[in-house]
Coordinates of C-alpha atoms (C1' of nucleotides) in Angstrom, one line a residue:
Chain A
M24 CA -2.4 -33.9 9.2
Q25 CA 0.6 -33.2 7.1
E26 CA 1.1 -30.0 5.1
T27 CA -0.5 -30.1 1.7
K28 CA 0.9 -28.7 -1.5
R29 CA -1.6 -25.9 -1.3
D30 CA -0.5 -25.1 2.4
E31 CA 3.1 -25.1 1.2
I32 CA 2.3 -22.5 -1.5
V33 CA 0.4 -20.3 0.8
R34 CA 3.1 -20.3 3.4
S35 CA 5.7 -19.4 0.8
A36 CA 3.6 -16.9 -1.0
F37 CA 3.0 -15.2 2.5
S38 CA 6.6 -14.5 3.1
T39 CA 7.3 -13.4 -0.4
F40 CA 4.3 -10.9 -0.3
Y41 CA 5.3 -9.9 3.2
Q42 CA 8.8 -8.9 2.1
K43 CA 8.0 -7.3 -1.3
G44 CA 4.4 -6.2 -1.2
F45 CA 1.4 -7.2 -3.3
L46 CA 1.0 -5.2 -6.4
A47 CA 4.7 -4.9 -6.8
T48 CA 5.3 -8.6 -6.7
P49 CA 4.7 -10.6 -9.8
V50 CA 3.4 -14.1 -9.6
D51 CA 6.6 -15.3 -11.0
A52 CA 8.4 -14.0 -8.0
V53 CA 6.3 -16.3 -5.7
L54 CA 6.9 -19.2 -8.0
A55 CA 10.6 -18.6 -7.9
D56 CA 10.6 -18.5 -4.1
T57 CA 8.6 -21.8 -3.9
G58 CA 10.2 -23.6 -6.7
I59 CA 6.8 -24.5 -8.0
S60 CA 5.5 -24.2 -11.6
K61 CA 2.9 -21.8 -12.8
R62 CA 0.6 -24.6 -13.8
T63 CA 0.6 -26.0 -10.3
L64 CA -0.1 -22.5 -8.7
Y65 CA -3.2 -22.0 -10.9
K66 CA -4.4 -25.6 -10.2
Y67 CA -5.0 -24.4 -6.6
F68 CA -5.8 -20.8 -7.1
R69 CA -7.9 -19.2 -9.8
T70 CA -6.3 -15.8 -9.6
K71 CA -3.4 -14.1 -7.8
E72 CA -5.9 -12.3 -5.6
E73 CA -7.3 -15.6 -4.4
L74 CA -3.8 -16.5 -3.3
V75 CA -3.4 -13.2 -1.6
E76 CA -6.5 -13.8 0.3
A77 CA -5.4 -17.3 1.4
A78 CA -2.1 -15.7 2.5
V79 CA -4.0 -13.2 4.7
T80 CA -6.1 -15.9 6.3
Y81 CA -2.8 -17.9 6.9
Y82 CA -1.4 -14.8 8.6
R83 CA -4.5 -14.4 10.6
H84 CA -4.2 -17.8 12.2
A85 CA -0.5 -18.1 12.3
A86 CA 0.4 -14.6 13.6
L87 CA -2.3 -14.7 16.4
A88 CA -1.0 -18.2 17.5
S89 CA 2.5 -16.9 17.4
I90 CA 1.6 -13.7 19.5
A91 CA -0.5 -15.7 22.0
D92 CA 2.5 -18.1 22.4
E93 CA 5.1 -15.4 22.8
I94 CA 3.3 -13.2 25.3
E95 CA 2.5 -16.2 27.4
R96 CA 6.2 -16.9 27.5
R97 CA 7.1 -13.4 28.5
A98 CA 4.6 -12.6 31.2
D99 CA 2.1 -14.3 33.4
D100 CA -0.4 -11.7 34.1
P101 CA -2.7 -9.9 31.4
R102 CA -1.0 -6.6 32.1
G103 CA 2.3 -7.8 31.3
R104 CA 1.1 -9.8 28.3
I105 CA -0.4 -6.8 26.7
L106 CA 2.8 -4.8 27.3
A107 CA 4.8 -7.6 25.9
M108 CA 3.1 -7.1 22.5
F109 CA 4.7 -3.8 22.4
D110 CA 8.1 -5.1 23.3
I111 CA 7.9 -7.7 20.7
K112 CA 7.1 -5.1 17.9
S113 CA 9.9 -2.8 19.3
E114 CA 12.4 -5.7 18.9
A115 CA 11.1 -6.5 15.4
I116 CA 11.6 -2.9 14.3
A117 CA 15.0 -2.9 15.9
A118 CA 15.9 -6.1 14.0
G119 CA 15.6 -4.2 10.8
D120 CA 13.7 -6.5 8.5
F121 CA 10.3 -5.6 9.9
S122 CA 7.5 -5.1 7.3
G123 CA 4.6 -4.3 9.6
C124 CA 1.2 -5.8 9.8
F125 CA 0.4 -8.1 6.9
A126 CA -3.3 -7.3 7.2
I127 CA -2.8 -3.6 7.2
N128 CA -0.6 -3.8 4.2
A129 CA -3.0 -6.0 2.2
R130 CA -5.9 -4.0 3.2
L131 CA -4.2 -0.8 2.0
E132 CA -3.0 -2.1 -1.3
Y133 CA -6.3 -3.6 -2.3
D134 CA -8.6 -1.0 -0.6
G135 CA -12.0 -0.9 -2.4
K136 CA -10.9 -3.4 -5.0
E137 CA -11.0 -6.9 -3.5
P138 CA -13.8 -7.7 -1.1
G139 CA -12.5 -11.2 -0.4
I140 CA -9.1 -9.8 0.7
E141 CA -10.7 -7.1 2.7
A142 CA -12.9 -9.6 4.5
A143 CA -9.9 -11.7 5.3
C144 CA -8.2 -8.6 6.8
D145 CA -11.2 -7.8 8.9
G146 CA -11.1 -11.4 10.3
F147 CA -7.7 -10.8 11.5
F148 CA -8.6 -7.5 13.1
E149 CA -11.5 -8.9 14.9
D150 CA -9.5 -11.9 16.2
L151 CA -6.8 -9.4 17.5
E152 CA -9.4 -7.3 19.2
T153 CA -11.0 -10.4 20.8
V154 CA -7.7 -11.6 22.1
I155 CA -7.0 -8.2 23.6
T156 CA -10.4 -7.8 25.0
G157 CA -10.0 -11.1 26.7
L158 CA -6.8 -9.9 28.4
C159 CA -8.5 -6.7 29.4
A160 CA -11.5 -8.5 31.0
E161 CA -9.0 -10.8 32.8
G162 CA -7.3 -7.7 34.1
G163 CA -10.6 -6.5 35.5
A164 CA -11.2 -3.5 33.1
A165 CA -14.7 -2.0 33.6
D166 CA -15.2 -2.0 29.8
P167 CA -12.8 -4.5 28.3
A168 CA -13.8 -4.0 24.7
A169 CA -13.4 -0.1 24.9
L170 CA -10.0 -0.5 26.4
A171 CA -9.0 -3.2 24.0
R172 CA -9.8 -0.9 21.1
Q173 CA -7.6 1.7 22.5
I174 CA -4.8 -0.7 22.9
V175 CA -5.3 -2.0 19.4
V176 CA -5.0 1.6 17.9
L177 CA -1.8 2.0 19.9
L178 CA -0.4 -1.2 18.8
E179 CA -1.3 -0.8 15.0
G180 CA -0.1 2.7 15.3
A181 CA 3.1 1.8 16.7
I182 CA 3.6 -1.0 14.0
V183 CA 2.9 1.4 11.1
Y184 CA 4.4 4.6 12.4
G185 CA 7.5 2.8 14.1
R186 CA 8.2 0.9 11.0
F187 CA 8.2 3.9 8.7
R188 CA 10.2 6.0 11.2
R189 CA 12.6 3.0 11.4
D190 CA 12.6 3.7 15.2
P191 CA 12.1 1.0 17.8
T192 CA 11.4 3.7 20.4
V193 CA 8.1 4.5 18.8
A194 CA 6.8 1.2 20.0
L195 CA 8.2 1.8 23.5
A196 CA 6.5 5.2 23.7
A197 CA 3.3 3.4 22.7
R198 CA 4.0 0.8 25.3
E199 CA 4.2 3.6 27.9
A200 CA 0.9 5.1 26.8
A201 CA -0.7 1.7 27.0
R202 CA 0.7 1.3 30.5
A203 CA -1.0 4.6 31.5
L204 CA -4.4 3.4 30.1
L205 CA -4.0 0.0 32.0
D206 CA -3.1 1.9 35.2
R207 CA -6.3 3.8 34.8
D208 CA -8.5 0.9 33.9
F209 CA -7.3 -2.3 35.5
K210 CA -8.1 -3.2 38.9
A211 CA -5.6 -1.8 41.3
T212 CA -4.2 -5.2 42.3
H213 CA -1.5 -6.1 39.9
S214 CA 1.5 -8.1 40.6
P215 CA 5.0 -6.7 40.3
N216 CA 5.5 -5.8 36.7
E217 CA 8.1 -4.5 34.3
A218 CA 10.2 -6.1 31.8
Chain B
M824 CA 2.1 34.2 -7.1
Q825 CA -0.5 32.4 -9.1
E826 CA -0.7 28.7 -9.7
T827 CA 1.7 27.4 -12.3
K828 CA 0.9 24.5 -14.6
R829 CA 3.2 22.4 -12.6
D830 CA 1.2 23.3 -9.4
E831 CA -2.1 22.4 -11.1
I832 CA -0.7 19.0 -12.2
V833 CA 0.5 18.2 -8.7
R834 CA -2.7 19.2 -7.1
S835 CA -4.8 17.2 -9.4
A836 CA -2.4 14.2 -9.3
F837 CA -2.6 14.4 -5.5
S838 CA -6.3 13.9 -5.4
T839 CA -6.3 11.2 -8.0
F840 CA -3.5 9.2 -6.2
Y841 CA -5.2 9.8 -2.9
Q842 CA -8.5 8.2 -4.0
K843 CA -7.1 5.4 -6.1
G844 CA -3.7 4.6 -4.8
F845 CA -0.3 4.9 -6.4
L846 CA 0.7 1.5 -8.1
A847 CA -2.9 0.8 -9.0
T848 CA -3.3 4.2 -10.7
P849 CA -1.9 4.5 -14.4
V850 CA -0.5 7.7 -15.4
D851 CA -3.3 8.0 -17.8
A852 CA -5.8 8.3 -15.0
V853 CA -4.1 11.3 -13.8
L854 CA -4.0 12.8 -17.3
A855 CA -7.8 12.1 -17.6
D856 CA -8.5 13.7 -14.2
T857 CA -6.5 16.8 -15.2
G858 CA -7.3 17.2 -18.7
I859 CA -3.6 17.5 -19.6
S860 CA -1.6 15.7 -22.3
K861 CA 1.0 13.1 -21.6
R862 CA 3.7 15.3 -23.4
T863 CA 3.0 18.1 -20.8
L864 CA 3.2 15.9 -17.9
Y865 CA 6.6 14.5 -19.0
K866 CA 7.8 17.9 -19.5
Y867 CA 7.5 18.8 -15.7
F868 CA 8.3 15.4 -14.4
R869 CA 10.8 12.9 -15.5
T870 CA 9.0 9.8 -14.1
K871 CA 5.7 8.8 -12.4
E872 CA 7.6 8.5 -9.1
E873 CA 8.8 12.1 -9.4
L874 CA 5.2 13.2 -9.7
V875 CA 4.3 11.1 -6.6
E876 CA 7.1 12.6 -4.6
A877 CA 5.9 16.0 -5.6
A878 CA 2.3 15.1 -4.5
V879 CA 3.6 13.9 -1.1
T880 CA 5.5 17.2 -0.7
Y881 CA 2.3 19.1 -1.7
Y882 CA 0.4 17.0 1.0
R883 CA 3.0 17.8 3.5
H884 CA 2.4 21.5 3.3
A885 CA -1.3 21.6 2.4
A886 CA -2.4 19.1 4.9
L887 CA -0.6 20.5 7.8
A888 CA -1.8 24.1 6.9
S889 CA -5.3 22.8 6.8
I890 CA -4.9 21.0 10.2
A891 CA -3.5 24.1 11.8
D892 CA -6.2 26.1 10.5
E893 CA -9.0 23.7 11.4
I894 CA -7.8 23.1 15.1
E895 CA -7.5 26.8 15.7
R896 CA -11.0 27.2 14.6
R897 CA -12.3 24.5 16.9
A898 CA -10.5 25.2 20.1
D899 CA -8.4 27.9 21.6
D900 CA -6.2 25.9 24.0
P901 CA -3.6 23.4 23.1
R902 CA -5.4 20.5 24.8
G903 CA -8.5 21.1 22.9
R904 CA -6.6 21.6 19.7
I905 CA -4.9 18.3 20.0
L906 CA -8.2 16.6 20.8
A907 CA -9.7 18.4 17.8
M908 CA -7.4 16.4 15.5
F909 CA -9.1 13.2 16.5
D910 CA -12.5 14.7 16.0
I911 CA -11.6 15.8 12.5
K912 CA -10.6 12.3 11.5
S913 CA -13.4 10.7 13.2
E914 CA -15.8 13.0 11.0
A915 CA -13.7 12.2 7.9
I916 CA -14.3 8.5 8.6
A917 CA -18.0 9.0 9.2
A918 CA -18.2 10.9 5.9
G919 CA -17.2 7.7 4.1
D920 CA -14.7 8.9 1.4
F921 CA -11.8 8.8 3.8
S922 CA -8.6 7.4 2.4
G923 CA -6.3 7.8 5.5
C924 CA -3.0 9.5 5.6
F925 CA -1.5 10.2 2.2
A926 CA 2.1 9.9 3.5
I927 CA 1.5 6.6 5.2
N928 CA -0.1 5.3 2.0
A929 CA 2.7 6.4 -0.2
R930 CA 5.3 5.2 2.3
L931 CA 3.7 1.8 2.3
E932 CA 3.3 1.3 -1.4
Y933 CA 6.8 2.4 -2.2
D934 CA 8.6 0.9 0.8
G935 CA 12.2 0.1 0.1
K936 CA 11.8 1.2 -3.5
E937 CA 11.9 4.9 -3.9
P938 CA 14.2 6.8 -1.6
G939 CA 12.9 10.2 -2.8
I940 CA 9.3 9.3 -2.0
E941 CA 10.3 8.0 1.5
A942 CA 12.2 11.1 2.2
A943 CA 9.2 13.1 1.3
C944 CA 7.0 11.2 3.6
D945 CA 9.5 11.5 6.4
G946 CA 9.4 15.3 6.0
F947 CA 5.6 15.2 6.5
F948 CA 6.0 13.0 9.7
E949 CA 8.6 15.4 11.1
D950 CA 6.5 18.4 10.5
L951 CA 3.5 16.7 12.2
E952 CA 5.6 15.8 15.1
T953 CA 6.8 19.2 15.4
V954 CA 3.5 20.7 15.4
I955 CA 2.2 18.4 18.1
T956 CA 5.3 18.9 20.2
G957 CA 4.7 22.6 20.1
L958 CA 1.2 22.2 21.3
C959 CA 2.4 19.9 24.1
A960 CA 5.1 22.3 25.2
E961 CA 2.4 25.1 25.1
G962 CA 0.3 22.9 27.4
G963 CA 3.2 22.6 29.9
A964 CA 4.1 19.0 29.4
A965 CA 7.4 18.0 31.1
D966 CA 8.6 16.2 28.0
P967 CA 6.8 17.6 25.0
A968 CA 8.5 15.6 22.5
A969 CA 7.9 12.3 24.2
L970 CA 4.1 13.1 24.8
A971 CA 3.9 14.3 21.1
R972 CA 5.1 11.0 20.0
Q973 CA 2.5 9.1 21.8
I974 CA -0.1 11.4 20.4
V975 CA 1.1 10.8 16.9
V976 CA 1.1 7.1 17.4
L977 CA -2.6 7.3 18.5
L978 CA -3.4 9.7 15.6
E979 CA -2.0 7.7 12.9
G980 CA -3.2 4.5 14.5
A981 CA -6.7 6.0 14.6
I982 CA -6.4 7.0 10.8
V983 CA -5.3 3.6 9.6
Y984 CA -7.2 1.4 11.8
G985 CA -10.4 3.4 11.9
R986 CA -10.3 3.7 8.2
F987 CA -10.0 0.0 7.7
R988 CA -12.8 -0.8 10.2
R989 CA -14.8 1.9 8.6
D990 CA -15.7 3.0 12.2
P991 CA -15.5 6.7 13.3
T992 CA -15.7 5.6 17.0
V993 CA -12.2 4.2 16.6
A994 CA -11.0 7.7 16.3
L995 CA -13.1 8.7 19.4
A996 CA -11.7 5.8 21.4
A997 CA -8.1 7.1 20.4
R998 CA -9.3 10.6 21.5
E999 CA -10.2 9.3 24.9
A1000 CA -6.8 7.7 25.1
A1001 CA -5.2 10.9 24.2
R1002 CA -7.1 12.8 26.8
A1003 CA -6.0 10.4 29.4
L1004 CA -2.3 11.1 28.4
L1005 CA -2.9 14.8 28.3
D1006 CA -4.5 14.7 31.9
R1007 CA -1.4 12.9 33.1
D1008 CA 1.1 15.2 31.5
F1009 CA -0.3 18.7 31.0
K1010 CA -0.2 21.2 33.8
A1011 CA -3.2 20.7 36.0
T1012 CA -4.7 24.0 35.1
H1013 CA -6.9 23.1 32.2
S1014 CA -9.6 25.7 32.0
P1015 CA -10.9 26.0 28.4
N1016 CA -9.0 29.2 27.5
E1017 CA -5.4 30.2 26.7
A1018 CA -4.2 31.1 23.3
Chain C
dT1333 C1' 1.0 -52.8 -17.8
dT1334 C1' -1.8 -49.1 -18.3
dG1335 C1' -4.4 -45.1 -16.9
dT1336 C1' -4.8 -41.3 -14.0
dA1337 C1' -3.3 -37.7 -11.0
dT1338 C1' 0.3 -34.7 -9.9
dG1339 C1' 4.0 -32.3 -10.9
dT1340 C1' 7.9 -29.2 -13.8
dA1341 C1' 9.4 -26.6 -17.9
dA1342 C1' 8.6 -23.3 -21.0
dA1343 C1' 6.3 -21.2 -25.0
dC1344 C1' 2.6 -18.3 -25.8
dT1345 C1' -1.3 -14.7 -25.6
dG1346 C1' -3.4 -10.7 -24.7
dA1347 C1' -3.7 -6.7 -22.0
dT1348 C1' -1.7 -2.9 -19.6
dC1349 C1' 1.4 0.6 -18.8
dG1350 C1' 5.4 4.0 -18.6
dG1351 C1' 7.5 6.7 -21.5
dT1352 C1' 8.7 8.6 -26.5
dT1353 C1' 7.7 10.7 -30.7
dT1354 C1' 5.1 12.9 -34.4
dA1355 C1' 1.9 16.2 -35.9
dC1356 C1' -0.7 20.1 -35.2
dA1357 C1' -2.9 24.2 -32.7
dT1358 C1' -2.5 28.5 -30.1
dC1359 C1' -0.8 32.4 -27.8
dG1360 C1' 2.3 36.2 -26.8
dC1361 C1' 6.1 38.8 -28.2
dT1362 C1' 9.2 41.8 -31.2
Chain D
dA1126 C1' 3.8 38.9 -40.0
dG1127 C1' 6.7 35.7 -38.0
dC1128 C1' 8.9 33.1 -34.3
dG1129 C1' 9.5 30.4 -30.2
dA1130 C1' 7.3 28.5 -26.3
dT1131 C1' 3.6 26.0 -24.6
dG1132 C1' 0.0 23.3 -25.1
dT1133 C1' -3.3 19.0 -27.0
dA1134 C1' -4.1 14.6 -29.6
dA1135 C1' -2.8 10.4 -30.7
dA1136 C1' 0.1 6.9 -32.6
dC1137 C1' 3.8 4.2 -31.2
dC1138 C1' 7.4 1.1 -28.6
dG1139 C1' 9.1 -2.0 -25.4
dA1140 C1' 8.7 -4.2 -21.1
dT1141 C1' 5.9 -6.5 -17.8
dC1142 C1' 2.7 -9.5 -16.2
dA1143 C1' -1.6 -12.5 -15.3
dG1144 C1' -3.3 -16.5 -17.0
dT1145 C1' -3.3 -20.5 -20.7
dT1146 C1' -1.6 -24.1 -23.2
dT1147 C1' 1.5 -27.7 -24.8
dA1148 C1' 4.8 -31.0 -23.9
dC1149 C1' 6.8 -34.1 -20.9
dA1150 C1' 8.3 -36.7 -16.5
dT1151 C1' 7.0 -39.5 -12.4
dA1152 C1' 4.5 -42.1 -9.2
dC1153 C1' 1.0 -45.1 -8.0
dA1154 C1' -3.1 -47.9 -8.0
dA1155 C1' -6.2 -51.3 -10.7

DNA sequence: TTGTATGTAAACTGATCGGTTTACATCGCT
DNA sequence: AGCGATGTAAACCGATCAGTTTACATACAA
């Protein structure tokens, strides 16, 4: 199925909001970036917030697919794949144009104001925890969900804090911490690692 | 030295911004909460952003003093004091009115737009790392700064993620992770004393 | 060919908001 | 008493912005 006009708008709006924030970005900026008219935008979305919600849902699926893809390319055991997530973020921070986690950003700007947007962000968080829980189970952790939660805190912490410190080594420090937790919880048998 | 009018405005503005956010809060909301006139506000601050910057600086000193105070009350060894930070955040999340880290919030909303505000946030982050580095050194860590950085990532991650999940156990999971790191790096002698 | 759906361009509306200005009250000081 | 500093109250200005409406172009199916 080819991309519809609506999809095109959402994808473009996502990158505009990602770079410039939500409240600080007028709808006109989205229009300018997409080359679309205001009339068309409001044909597909009743309000700006509805567009933001769609952008978060787009991020939920696109970012998770991209992460799954990338960590599979970088490592072939669950341990290496979890650690690869931190490498990816470290590299993004080093690249200089990193704007953090779209869901965290949206959640913060609309906190307590837009239930639909909050729910979309929650969906992303749940999917992320599910993916990491799966990897932890695969690695033989006794309590995969509990370990996954610790990994997620480290990952999101590295994203937010590393971004604001503008320091890629923050994500590497988080990676080391994650490694210590994996060493503690994963079954002793892990193939040669490191990257 | 008694509190000046300026101090009063900053303190009140801090709690208004903390509860309602920055961009989403009109200056009039701050005035209403303080009972001050617009004229007076603009006598002490040239712009809204200058007021926000002052609020972040206020947070920098007030929050760190409050943390130092509270962890000293809760434990008397560096290990216990570091872990107490997570307990405090877990309790705040459980209380239900928790709005996260003021510096993270400000940094995110004004990212790339207000250098003065960004610098004030950086000041808070540096002070926080300094405090935790001190505790790590006191605990006998081989590389106190590196360990502190990991603790800070866990702490800020727990604050942001736990807040958005509305789940106090997130901070407790982070606490467990921190404990694992302390077990690894602190000098083996961890009897619950020392000051 | 004609009608309908889809699109752009742009003017417009109404509300919000940051910041200024005017007018007036109060208090402390000499 | 009188004066300057400090304060409130409130009208005001100009810009911004979400969302609507009008006008017009294009494509395509009956």
